[in-house]
Tab-separated table of C-alpha atoms in Angstrom:
chain	number	residue	atom	x	y	z
X	1	MET	CA	7.904	51.628	14.480
X	2	LYS	CA	5.810	51.272	11.947
X	3	LYS	CA	9.365	49.282	9.728
X	4	ILE	CA	9.878	47.040	12.729
X	5	LEU	CA	5.984	46.168	12.372
X	6	LEU	CA	5.992	45.909	8.414
X	7	SER	CA	9.466	43.285	9.544
X	8	ILE	CA	7.660	41.857	11.822
X	9	ILE	CA	4.385	40.584	10.162
X	10	VAL	CA	6.667	39.814	6.917
X	11	ILE	CA	8.594	37.120	8.874
X	12	LEU	CA	5.692	35.453	10.627
X	13	LEU	CA	4.207	35.962	6.893
X	14	SER	CA	6.839	33.713	5.824
X	15	MET	CA	6.990	31.710	8.365
X	16	GLY	CA	2.965	30.452	8.302
X	17	LEU	CA	4.342	29.726	4.353
X	18	THR	CA	6.311	27.632	5.399
X	19	ALA	CA	4.358	26.180	8.185
X	20	GLN	CA	2.205	25.030	5.013
X	21	SER	CA	4.650	23.017	3.312
X	22	LEU	CA	3.289	20.045	3.388
X	23	SER	CA	6.372	17.233	3.975
X	24	LEU	CA	6.585	13.888	2.533
X	25	ASP	CA	6.071	12.229	5.511
X	26	GLU	CA	2.798	14.670	6.186
X	27	ALA	CA	2.262	13.121	3.479
X	28	LYS	CA	2.394	9.314	4.613
X	29	LYS	CA	0.421	10.004	8.027
X	30	LEU	CA	-2.271	11.690	5.626
X	31	ALA	CA	-2.726	8.758	3.308
X	32	LEU	CA	-2.754	6.259	6.147
X	33	LYS	CA	-5.620	8.076	8.066
X	34	ASN	CA	-7.196	9.216	5.309
X	35	ASN	CA	-7.451	6.963	2.189
X	36	PRO	CA	-10.189	4.684	1.688
X	37	ASP	CA	-9.054	1.302	0.196
X	38	LEU	CA	-6.891	0.922	3.378
X	39	LEU	CA	-9.735	2.332	5.668
X	40	SER	CA	-11.827	-0.529	3.541
X	41	GLN	CA	-9.440	-3.083	4.674
X	42	GLN	CA	-8.947	-2.230	8.137
X	43	GLN	CA	-12.784	-2.729	8.370
X	44	ALA	CA	-12.486	-5.884	7.041
X	45	THR	CA	-9.792	-6.761	9.399
X	46	LYS	CA	-11.761	-6.508	11.616
X	47	ALA	CA	-13.687	-8.214	11.226
X	48	SER	CA	-12.030	-11.299	10.134
X	49	LYS	CA	-11.446	-11.332	13.389
X	50	ASN	CA	-14.861	-11.214	14.935
X	51	SER	CA	-15.026	-14.419	12.936
X	52	LEU	CA	-11.902	-15.815	14.863
X	53	TRP	CA	-13.594	-15.288	18.411
X	54	GLN	CA	-16.742	-16.263	16.736
X	55	SER	CA	-15.038	-19.739	16.060
X	56	TYR	CA	-12.892	-19.995	19.261
X	57	ILE	CA	-17.113	-19.460	21.317
X	58	ASN	CA	-17.933	-22.363	18.693
X	59	LEU	CA	-15.595	-24.755	21.324
X	60	ILE	CA	-16.847	-24.073	24.415
X	61	PRO	CA	-19.843	-25.329	25.642
X	62	SER	CA	-23.518	-24.241	24.612
X	63	ALA	CA	-26.530	-23.295	26.919
X	64	SER	CA	-29.804	-22.421	26.628
X	65	LEU	CA	-32.946	-21.922	29.021
X	66	THR	CA	-36.373	-22.882	28.778
X	67	GLY	CA	-40.429	-21.748	30.850
X	68	ASN	CA	-43.896	-22.942	29.866
X	69	TYR	CA	-46.715	-21.837	30.751
X	70	ALA	CA	-50.079	-23.635	29.717
X	71	GLN	CA	-53.702	-23.215	31.020
X	72	PHE	CA	-56.312	-25.014	29.833
X	73	ASN	CA	-60.087	-24.185	28.363
X	74	ASP	CA	-61.295	-27.291	30.599
X	75	PRO	CA	-59.601	-28.614	33.149
X	76	VAL	CA	-57.642	-31.406	31.373
X	77	MET	CA	-57.068	-34.754	33.870
X	78	ILE	CA	-53.582	-35.893	35.078
X	79	GLY	CA	-54.055	-38.605	36.151
X	80	LEU	CA	-56.711	-38.443	38.666
X	81	GLU	CA	-56.480	-34.651	39.357
X	82	PRO	CA	-58.104	-32.127	36.857
X	83	ALA	CA	-55.570	-30.079	36.036
X	84	GLU	CA	-56.287	-26.586	34.865
X	85	GLU	CA	-53.469	-24.547	33.975
X	86	SER	CA	-49.071	-26.238	34.029
X	87	LYS	CA	-45.483	-24.688	34.787
X	88	SER	CA	-42.323	-25.700	33.788
X	89	TYR	CA	-38.656	-24.149	33.162
X	90	GLY	CA	-35.589	-25.971	32.838
X	91	TYR	CA	-32.106	-25.632	30.906
X	92	THR	CA	-30.007	-27.697	28.436
X	93	ILE	CA	-26.472	-28.058	28.201
X	94	ASP	CA	-24.710	-29.205	24.723
X	95	GLN	CA	-20.966	-29.843	24.175
X	96	PRO	CA	-18.847	-31.108	21.233
X	97	VAL	CA	-16.834	-34.101	22.643
X	98	PHE	CA	-15.588	-34.817	18.437
X	99	ASN	CA	-16.713	-34.219	15.402
X	100	GLY	CA	-14.352	-35.175	13.367
X	101	GLY	CA	-12.599	-32.736	13.706
X	102	LYS	CA	-14.280	-29.707	12.272
X	103	LEU	CA	-14.560	-27.292	15.400
X	104	TRP	CA	-10.861	-27.425	16.497
X	105	LEU	CA	-10.158	-27.233	12.322
X	106	GLY	CA	-12.417	-23.968	11.807
X	107	ALA	CA	-11.091	-22.169	14.712
X	108	ARG	CA	-7.640	-22.540	12.848
X	109	MET	CA	-9.148	-22.279	9.619
X	110	SER	CA	-10.490	-18.719	10.618
X	111	ASN	CA	-7.029	-17.689	12.652
X	112	ASP	CA	-5.275	-18.586	9.022
X	113	GLY	CA	-8.200	-16.156	7.887
X	114	TYR	CA	-7.261	-13.651	10.666
X	115	LYS	CA	-3.807	-13.548	9.588
X	116	ILE	CA	-4.405	-13.362	6.052
X	117	SER	CA	-6.340	-10.705	6.638
X	118	LYS	CA	-3.644	-8.963	8.999
X	119	GLU	CA	-1.219	-9.263	5.315
X	120	SER	CA	-3.497	-7.975	3.192
X	121	LEU	CA	-3.545	-5.029	6.000
X	122	LYS	CA	0.163	-4.896	5.643
X	123	SER	CA	0.312	-5.017	2.309
X	124	LYS	CA	-2.151	-2.292	1.528
X	125	THR	CA	-0.368	-0.013	3.998
X	126	LEU	CA	3.389	-0.547	1.833
X	127	SER	CA	1.336	-0.084	-1.265
X	128	THR	CA	-0.428	3.052	0.129
X	129	ILE	CA	2.587	4.300	1.107
X	130	ALA	CA	4.616	3.187	-2.310
X	131	ASP	CA	1.747	5.352	-3.984
X	132	VAL	CA	1.723	8.571	-1.755
X	133	GLU	CA	6.087	8.887	-2.162
X	134	SER	CA	4.973	7.968	-6.046
X	135	LYS	CA	2.362	11.069	-6.136
X	136	TYR	CA	4.469	13.305	-4.137
X	137	PHE	CA	7.690	12.313	-6.333
X	138	ASN	CA	5.361	13.029	-9.760
X	139	VAL	CA	4.117	16.962	-8.708
X	140	LEU	CA	8.431	17.229	-7.808
X	141	GLU	CA	9.354	16.396	-10.523
X	142	ASN	CA	6.806	17.898	-12.604
X	143	GLN	CA	7.445	21.317	-10.568
X	144	VAL	CA	11.394	20.966	-10.987
X	145	LEU	CA	10.634	20.203	-14.654
X	146	LEU	CA	8.534	23.713	-14.968
X	147	GLU	CA	10.984	25.904	-13.325
X	148	ILE	CA	13.830	24.481	-16.271
X	149	SER	CA	10.920	25.427	-18.400
X	150	GLN	CA	10.237	28.785	-17.222
X	151	LYS	CA	14.334	29.624	-17.174
X	152	ASP	CA	14.210	28.117	-20.258
X	153	LEU	CA	11.495	30.344	-21.802
X	154	LEU	CA	13.129	33.834	-19.865
X	155	SER	CA	16.747	32.428	-21.708
X	156	SER	CA	15.057	32.654	-25.147
X	157	GLN	CA	13.651	35.621	-24.408
X	158	THR	CA	17.016	36.851	-24.005
X	159	ASN	CA	18.022	35.044	-27.090
X	160	VAL	CA	15.428	36.936	-29.471
X	161	GLU	CA	15.976	40.340	-27.788
X	162	ILE	CA	19.482	39.568	-28.547
X	163	ALA	CA	18.823	38.483	-31.643
X	164	GLN	CA	16.445	41.844	-32.356
X	165	ILE	CA	19.660	43.493	-32.143
X	166	ARG	CA	21.992	41.217	-34.753
X	167	TYR	CA	18.577	41.670	-37.238
X	168	ASP	CA	18.404	45.477	-36.735
X	169	THR	CA	21.892	45.847	-37.498
X	170	GLY	CA	22.239	43.904	-40.446
X	171	THR	CA	24.602	41.120	-38.370
X	172	LEU	CA	21.648	38.420	-38.900
X	173	SER	CA	19.730	36.763	-41.322
X	174	LYS	CA	15.815	37.635	-41.024
X	175	ALA	CA	15.668	33.335	-41.824
X	176	GLU	CA	17.581	33.187	-38.057
X	177	TYR	CA	15.707	35.676	-36.163
X	178	LEU	CA	12.547	33.869	-37.432
X	179	GLN	CA	13.875	30.759	-36.297
X	180	LEU	CA	15.202	32.176	-32.789
X	181	GLN	CA	11.291	33.350	-32.610
X	182	SER	CA	9.853	30.273	-33.383
X	183	GLU	CA	11.800	28.546	-31.034
X	184	LEU	CA	10.396	30.698	-28.364
X	185	ALA	CA	6.816	30.253	-29.551
X	186	VAL	CA	7.916	26.565	-28.942
X	187	LYS	CA	8.802	26.470	-25.471
X	188	GLU	CA	6.107	28.490	-24.363
X	189	VAL	CA	4.154	25.808	-25.608
X	190	ASN	CA	6.311	23.669	-23.487
X	191	LEU	CA	5.891	25.795	-20.439
X	192	ILE	CA	1.443	25.779	-20.885
X	193	GLN	CA	1.708	21.639	-20.918
X	194	ILE	CA	4.404	21.300	-17.959
X	195	GLU	CA	1.724	23.704	-15.535
X	196	ASN	CA	-0.431	21.841	-17.037
X	197	LEU	CA	0.914	18.154	-15.594
X	198	TYR	CA	1.604	20.356	-12.366
X	199	GLN	CA	-0.861	21.527	-11.762
X	200	ILE	CA	-2.928	17.569	-12.266
X	201	SER	CA	-0.255	16.394	-10.518
X	202	LEU	CA	-1.600	18.771	-7.384
X	203	LEU	CA	-4.662	17.562	-7.759
X	204	GLU	CA	-4.187	14.282	-7.899
X	205	LEU	CA	-2.343	13.543	-4.833
X	206	ALA	CA	-4.853	16.194	-3.046
X	207	ASN	CA	-7.022	13.239	-4.376
X	208	PHE	CA	-4.953	10.389	-3.343
X	209	LEU	CA	-4.824	12.300	0.603
X	210	GLN	CA	-8.452	13.193	0.650
X	211	ILE	CA	-7.494	16.657	1.674
X	212	GLU	CA	-8.996	19.986	-0.450
X	213	LYS	CA	-6.319	21.735	-1.492
X	214	VAL	CA	-1.718	20.987	-1.846
X	215	LYS	CA	-0.316	23.870	-2.186
X	216	GLU	CA	4.018	23.764	-1.735
X	217	LEU	CA	5.629	20.730	-0.857
X	218	ALA	CA	8.598	20.731	0.626
X	219	GLU	CA	12.026	19.372	-1.322
X	220	ILE	CA	13.351	16.162	-0.781
X	221	PRO	CA	17.578	17.449	-1.014
X	222	ILE	CA	19.705	15.391	-3.515
X	223	GLU	CA	22.553	15.791	-0.388
X	224	ILE	CA	20.484	13.245	1.561
X	225	HIS	CA	20.975	10.685	-0.848
X	226	GLN	CA	24.155	11.399	-2.460
X	227	PRO	CA	25.674	8.422	-0.373
X	228	THR	CA	24.043	5.890	-1.634
X	229	LEU	CA	24.100	7.467	-5.071
X	230	ASP	CA	27.593	7.758	-5.356
X	231	GLU	CA	27.805	4.176	-3.591
X	232	LEU	CA	24.870	2.431	-6.128
X	233	SER	CA	26.772	3.907	-9.035
X	234	SER	CA	30.287	2.620	-8.317
X	235	LYS	CA	28.804	-0.595	-7.753
X	236	SER	CA	28.952	-3.339	-10.369
X	237	ILE	CA	26.074	-6.086	-11.666
X	238	SER	CA	28.873	-8.671	-10.143
X	239	GLU	CA	29.091	-7.461	-6.941
X	240	LEU	CA	25.314	-6.751	-5.761
X	241	ASP	CA	25.640	-10.609	-4.250
X	242	GLU	CA	26.051	-10.424	-0.845
X	243	MET	CA	22.982	-6.914	-1.523
X	244	THR	CA	21.052	-9.061	-2.916
X	245	ASN	CA	21.034	-11.949	-0.354
X	246	ALA	CA	20.469	-9.066	2.073
X	247	ILE	CA	17.380	-8.337	0.712
X	248	ILE	CA	15.752	-11.563	-0.315
X	249	ASP	CA	16.524	-12.956	3.357
X	250	ILE	CA	13.979	-9.838	3.877
X	251	GLY	CA	11.634	-10.440	1.485
X	252	GLU	CA	11.104	-13.703	1.673
X	253	THR	CA	10.034	-13.090	5.712
X	254	ASN	CA	8.067	-9.332	5.107
X	255	ASN	CA	6.785	-9.928	1.771
X	256	PRO	CA	2.379	-9.818	1.884
X	257	SER	CA	1.936	-11.539	-0.674
X	258	LEU	CA	4.491	-14.624	-0.012
X	259	LYS	CA	3.306	-15.189	3.816
X	260	ILE	CA	-0.588	-15.117	2.477
X	261	SER	CA	0.702	-18.080	0.112
X	262	GLU	CA	2.311	-19.829	2.464
X	263	ILE	CA	-1.164	-19.568	4.950
X	264	SER	CA	-2.826	-20.281	2.638
X	265	VAL	CA	-0.818	-23.486	2.243
X	266	ASP	CA	-1.574	-24.424	6.181
X	267	THR	CA	-5.207	-23.732	5.453
X	268	ASN	CA	-5.813	-26.050	2.535
X	269	LYS	CA	-3.724	-28.900	4.802
X	270	LYS	CA	-6.721	-28.504	7.573
X	271	SER	CA	-9.347	-28.337	4.273
X	272	LEU	CA	-7.787	-31.893	4.007
X	273	LEU	CA	-8.133	-33.229	7.571
X	274	MET	CA	-11.639	-31.860	7.786
X	275	ALA	CA	-13.195	-33.577	4.935
X	276	GLY	CA	-10.826	-36.600	5.792
X	277	GLY	CA	-12.860	-35.946	9.288
X	278	ASN	CA	-16.433	-37.001	7.546
X	279	PHE	CA	-15.582	-40.580	7.810
X	280	LEU	CA	-15.223	-39.997	11.150
X	281	PRO	CA	-17.953	-40.855	14.070
X	282	SER	CA	-19.436	-37.751	15.439
X	283	VAL	CA	-19.863	-37.168	19.587
X	284	ASN	CA	-22.124	-34.808	21.572
X	285	LEU	CA	-22.838	-34.532	25.094
X	286	GLN	CA	-25.864	-33.076	26.429
X	287	TYR	CA	-27.165	-32.314	29.561
X	288	SER	CA	-31.170	-30.836	30.592
X	289	ASN	CA	-32.982	-30.368	34.007
X	290	ASN	CA	-35.867	-29.386	34.347
X	291	TRP	CA	-38.781	-28.604	36.509
X	292	SER	CA	-42.916	-28.815	36.006
X	293	LYS	CA	-46.004	-28.817	37.941
X	294	TYR	CA	-49.961	-28.927	37.797
X	295	ASP	CA	-51.721	-26.212	39.362
X	296	TYR	CA	-53.204	-29.141	41.857
X	297	GLN	CA	-49.192	-29.876	43.144
X	298	GLU	CA	-47.238	-27.761	45.692
X	299	ASP	CA	-43.908	-28.404	44.409
X	300	PHE	CA	-42.333	-28.480	41.525
X	301	ILE	CA	-40.296	-32.189	40.327
X	302	GLU	CA	-37.601	-31.896	38.953
X	303	SER	CA	-36.045	-34.342	35.886
X	304	GLY	CA	-32.861	-34.612	34.348
X	305	GLN	CA	-31.159	-36.486	31.855
X	306	LEU	CA	-27.624	-36.463	30.556
X	307	GLY	CA	-26.906	-38.359	27.047
X	308	VAL	CA	-24.136	-39.129	24.980
X	309	TYR	CA	-25.314	-38.422	21.421
X	310	LEU	CA	-23.186	-41.083	18.384
X	311	SER	CA	-23.485	-40.608	14.431
X	312	ILE	CA	-21.791	-42.862	12.815
X	313	PRO	CA	-21.768	-41.662	8.691
X	314	ILE	CA	-22.532	-44.760	6.712
X	315	PHE	CA	-23.704	-43.681	2.872
X	316	PRO	CA	-23.292	-41.845	1.154
X	317	LEU	CA	-19.936	-42.531	1.033
X	318	ALA	CA	-18.874	-40.902	-2.316
X	319	ASP	CA	-19.576	-37.177	-1.575
X	320	ASN	CA	-17.327	-37.624	1.614
X	321	GLY	CA	-14.806	-39.421	-0.709
X	322	LEU	CA	-15.091	-36.576	-3.604
X	323	GLU	CA	-14.483	-33.764	-0.657
X	324	VAL	CA	-10.713	-35.237	0.106
X	325	ALA	CA	-9.692	-36.056	-3.165
X	326	LYS	CA	-11.097	-31.809	-4.237
X	327	ALA	CA	-9.810	-30.843	-1.011
X	328	ASN	CA	-6.402	-32.762	-1.880
X	329	HIS	CA	-6.172	-31.020	-5.216
X	330	ASN	CA	-6.720	-27.656	-3.495
X	331	LEU	CA	-3.614	-28.594	-1.283
X	332	LYS	CA	-1.598	-29.257	-4.739
X	333	GLN	CA	-2.497	-25.865	-6.432
X	334	SER	CA	-2.031	-24.058	-3.384
X	335	LYS	CA	1.898	-25.575	-2.936
X	336	TYR	CA	2.097	-24.687	-6.584
X	337	ALA	CA	1.205	-21.267	-6.424
X	338	LEU	CA	3.053	-20.724	-3.168
X	339	GLU	CA	6.253	-21.837	-5.479
X	340	SER	CA	5.461	-19.296	-7.948
X	341	VAL	CA	4.848	-16.442	-6.275
X	342	ASN	CA	8.267	-16.851	-3.913
X	343	ASN	CA	10.256	-17.078	-7.131
X	344	THR	CA	7.938	-14.642	-8.689
X	345	ILE	CA	9.296	-12.499	-5.535
X	346	ILE	CA	12.964	-13.227	-5.890
X	347	LEU	CA	13.090	-12.423	-9.339
X	348	SER	CA	10.765	-9.226	-8.642
X	349	LEU	CA	13.288	-8.414	-5.491
X	350	ARG	CA	16.593	-9.051	-7.901
X	351	SER	CA	15.063	-6.785	-11.026
X	352	SER	CA	14.025	-4.262	-8.875
X	353	LEU	CA	17.611	-3.873	-7.417
X	354	ILE	CA	19.612	-3.751	-10.778
X	355	ASN	CA	16.913	-1.410	-11.984
X	356	LEU	CA	18.200	0.607	-8.618
X	357	VAL	CA	21.281	0.501	-9.353
X	358	ALA	CA	20.908	1.571	-13.313
X	359	ALA	CA	18.771	4.263	-11.690
X	360	ALA	CA	21.988	5.767	-9.593
X	361	LYS	CA	24.541	5.485	-12.259
X	362	THR	CA	22.104	7.744	-14.607
X	363	VAL	CA	21.981	10.592	-12.109
X	364	ARG	CA	25.368	10.360	-12.244
X	365	SER	CA	25.890	10.256	-15.835
X	366	SER	CA	22.893	12.605	-16.315
X	367	LYS	CA	24.806	14.848	-13.992
X	368	LEU	CA	27.629	14.866	-15.375
X	369	ALA	CA	25.453	15.651	-18.968
X	370	MET	CA	24.088	18.786	-17.308
X	371	GLU	CA	27.303	20.299	-15.701
X	372	TYR	CA	29.220	19.878	-19.111
X	373	SER	CA	26.085	21.306	-21.358
X	374	LYS	CA	25.724	24.037	-19.088
X	375	GLU	CA	28.973	24.762	-19.929
X	376	THR	CA	28.892	24.984	-23.507
X	377	TYR	CA	25.701	26.816	-23.458
X	378	ASN	CA	27.138	29.815	-21.980
X	379	GLN	CA	29.956	29.757	-24.035
X	380	MET	CA	27.537	29.570	-27.135
X	381	LYS	CA	25.956	31.998	-25.820
X	382	GLU	CA	28.352	34.487	-25.431
X	383	ARG	CA	29.662	33.503	-28.601
X	384	PHE	CA	26.553	34.375	-30.674
X	385	THR	CA	26.043	37.605	-28.895
X	386	TYR	CA	29.170	38.562	-30.795
X	387	GLY	CA	27.798	36.920	-34.024
X	388	VAL	CA	30.314	34.076	-33.526
X	389	ILE	CA	28.605	31.411	-34.191
X	390	THR	CA	24.533	31.404	-36.296
X	391	ALA	CA	20.901	31.072	-34.381
X	392	ASN	CA	21.056	27.502	-35.483
X	393	ASP	CA	24.003	26.551	-33.554
X	394	LEU	CA	22.939	28.404	-30.860
X	395	LEU	CA	19.622	26.458	-30.917
X	396	SER	CA	21.401	23.105	-31.121
X	397	THR	CA	23.515	23.606	-27.294
X	398	GLU	CA	20.348	25.183	-26.078
X	399	VAL	CA	18.759	22.487	-26.845
X	400	MET	CA	21.053	20.393	-25.171
X	401	PHE	CA	21.428	21.769	-22.181
X	402	THR	CA	17.511	21.736	-21.622
X	403	SER	CA	17.266	18.566	-22.634
X	404	ALA	CA	20.216	17.638	-20.000
X	405	GLN	CA	18.382	19.370	-17.182
X	406	ASN	CA	15.253	17.275	-17.496
X	407	GLN	CA	17.083	13.552	-17.444
X	408	TYR	CA	19.037	15.145	-15.014
X	409	THR	CA	15.386	15.289	-13.207
X	410	THR	CA	14.064	13.062	-14.436
X	411	SER	CA	16.012	10.469	-13.496
X	412	PHE	CA	16.512	10.934	-9.455
X	413	TYR	CA	12.882	11.073	-9.248
X	414	ASN	CA	12.858	7.769	-11.075
X	415	PHE	CA	15.770	7.049	-8.815
X	416	LEU	CA	13.785	8.054	-5.846
X	417	ARG	CA	10.233	5.781	-7.368
X	418	ALA	CA	13.022	2.458	-7.328
X	419	LYS	CA	13.737	3.229	-3.860
X	420	SER	CA	10.169	3.080	-3.445
X	421	THR	CA	9.514	-0.303	-5.964
X	422	LEU	CA	12.286	-2.054	-3.664
X	423	GLN	CA	10.852	-1.364	-0.550
X	424	LEU	CA	7.407	-2.414	-0.825
X	425	LEU	CA	8.770	-5.819	-2.718
X	426	MET	CA	10.714	-6.650	0.786
X	427	GLY	CA	7.610	-5.786	2.260
X	428	ILE	CA	8.864	-3.301	4.753
X	429	GLU	CA	7.819	0.138	6.425
X	430	ASP	CA	10.722	1.564	7.461
X	431	PRO	CA	13.575	3.418	4.922
X	432	GLN	CA	16.362	2.667	6.994
X	433	ILE	CA	16.529	-0.973	7.096
X	434	LEU	CA	17.197	-0.945	3.081
X	435	GLU	CA	19.607	2.092	3.315
X	436	LYS	CA	21.700	0.239	5.675
X	437	ILE	CA	21.781	-3.019	3.145
X	438	LEU	CA	22.604	-0.162	0.138
X	439	ASN	CA	25.243	1.431	1.793
X	440	LYS	CA	27.251	-1.977	3.046
């Protein structure tokens, strides 16, 4: 019975540990929920929406109510009757009819500002996802490098033990024995450094997610990305045209920076029209109705008024002309900026795709190098045990094997980071969109 209870406890504990494992999707959700920069941009977008509604309200009539009560210290003669107090109330309705298009254009510019704010929020969301992916990959990469360093240290300790036996039997020189001990000390230092990097990367991820501590991360098996790696590693640069065009089409449609530049051009066009409207007259309609009476009067006297107010700008015309010139220059500047951003994004998309393909090829090559170096090291280790090779030969193959393992690990996570960067430039959140293009 005790054995059964113990087994159940062990299973429950293992399930609890597994439940604590943080997946990449969960990390993204935490970042999108907690990241202060993203939350700040969300509030800015809401404020921009309120400004938009405020500009629309300016297009509709405005109304105001008035009321007045006055009591005189001494009776005031109104006509032939003395009055000791007066009362009045009324309302006024103002409706702008035409103001050079300022109100309508102002509302449309506020709408552009809201669009820009939404694109900025999208950009911050995408960059937050990219950042959490990068930090997540850093933790996993450092974790694997730490495991490699630990295994390398254990292997070095085994080699020193073998060297001790050979040294005691006289088949190994003292210089070679000291060389192996020195290498063991160096690997102990390397392990401490990598452990430090791993802990720092954990802290950085936890801080970015705004949580107290990250205990364990879910691994990202390379098998999930193997089809994409195989497809890209078989591609040459000349075979990327179709893939590049598809990625550029999506990027030009979705990239937030490009969309913001396009909206800025539209906004400056409206600013130019608004500046030109300063030369046009302004027309406003006003209707008011009032009721008033003195204390000696039985009923209120009603008086209404409908007015049309016209204003024509005459002087100074130079200010209005300079305003038009300024708006025109701003429009040209925004067009050039849009062209520059468009060229930069297209270049970045092309470069990012090339980097992704190169990263995939590096993963394939580094995997082969790791497999060959592992086989070589195992053979050399056995030969060293029997005294066939020197300690220097063993150390050379050991360094080569460790370097190959590190290179393979780094190249795989560089591939994931390159993929994340490309997705960021394309302006998309769904990774399946990019996967479909890469695996065509």
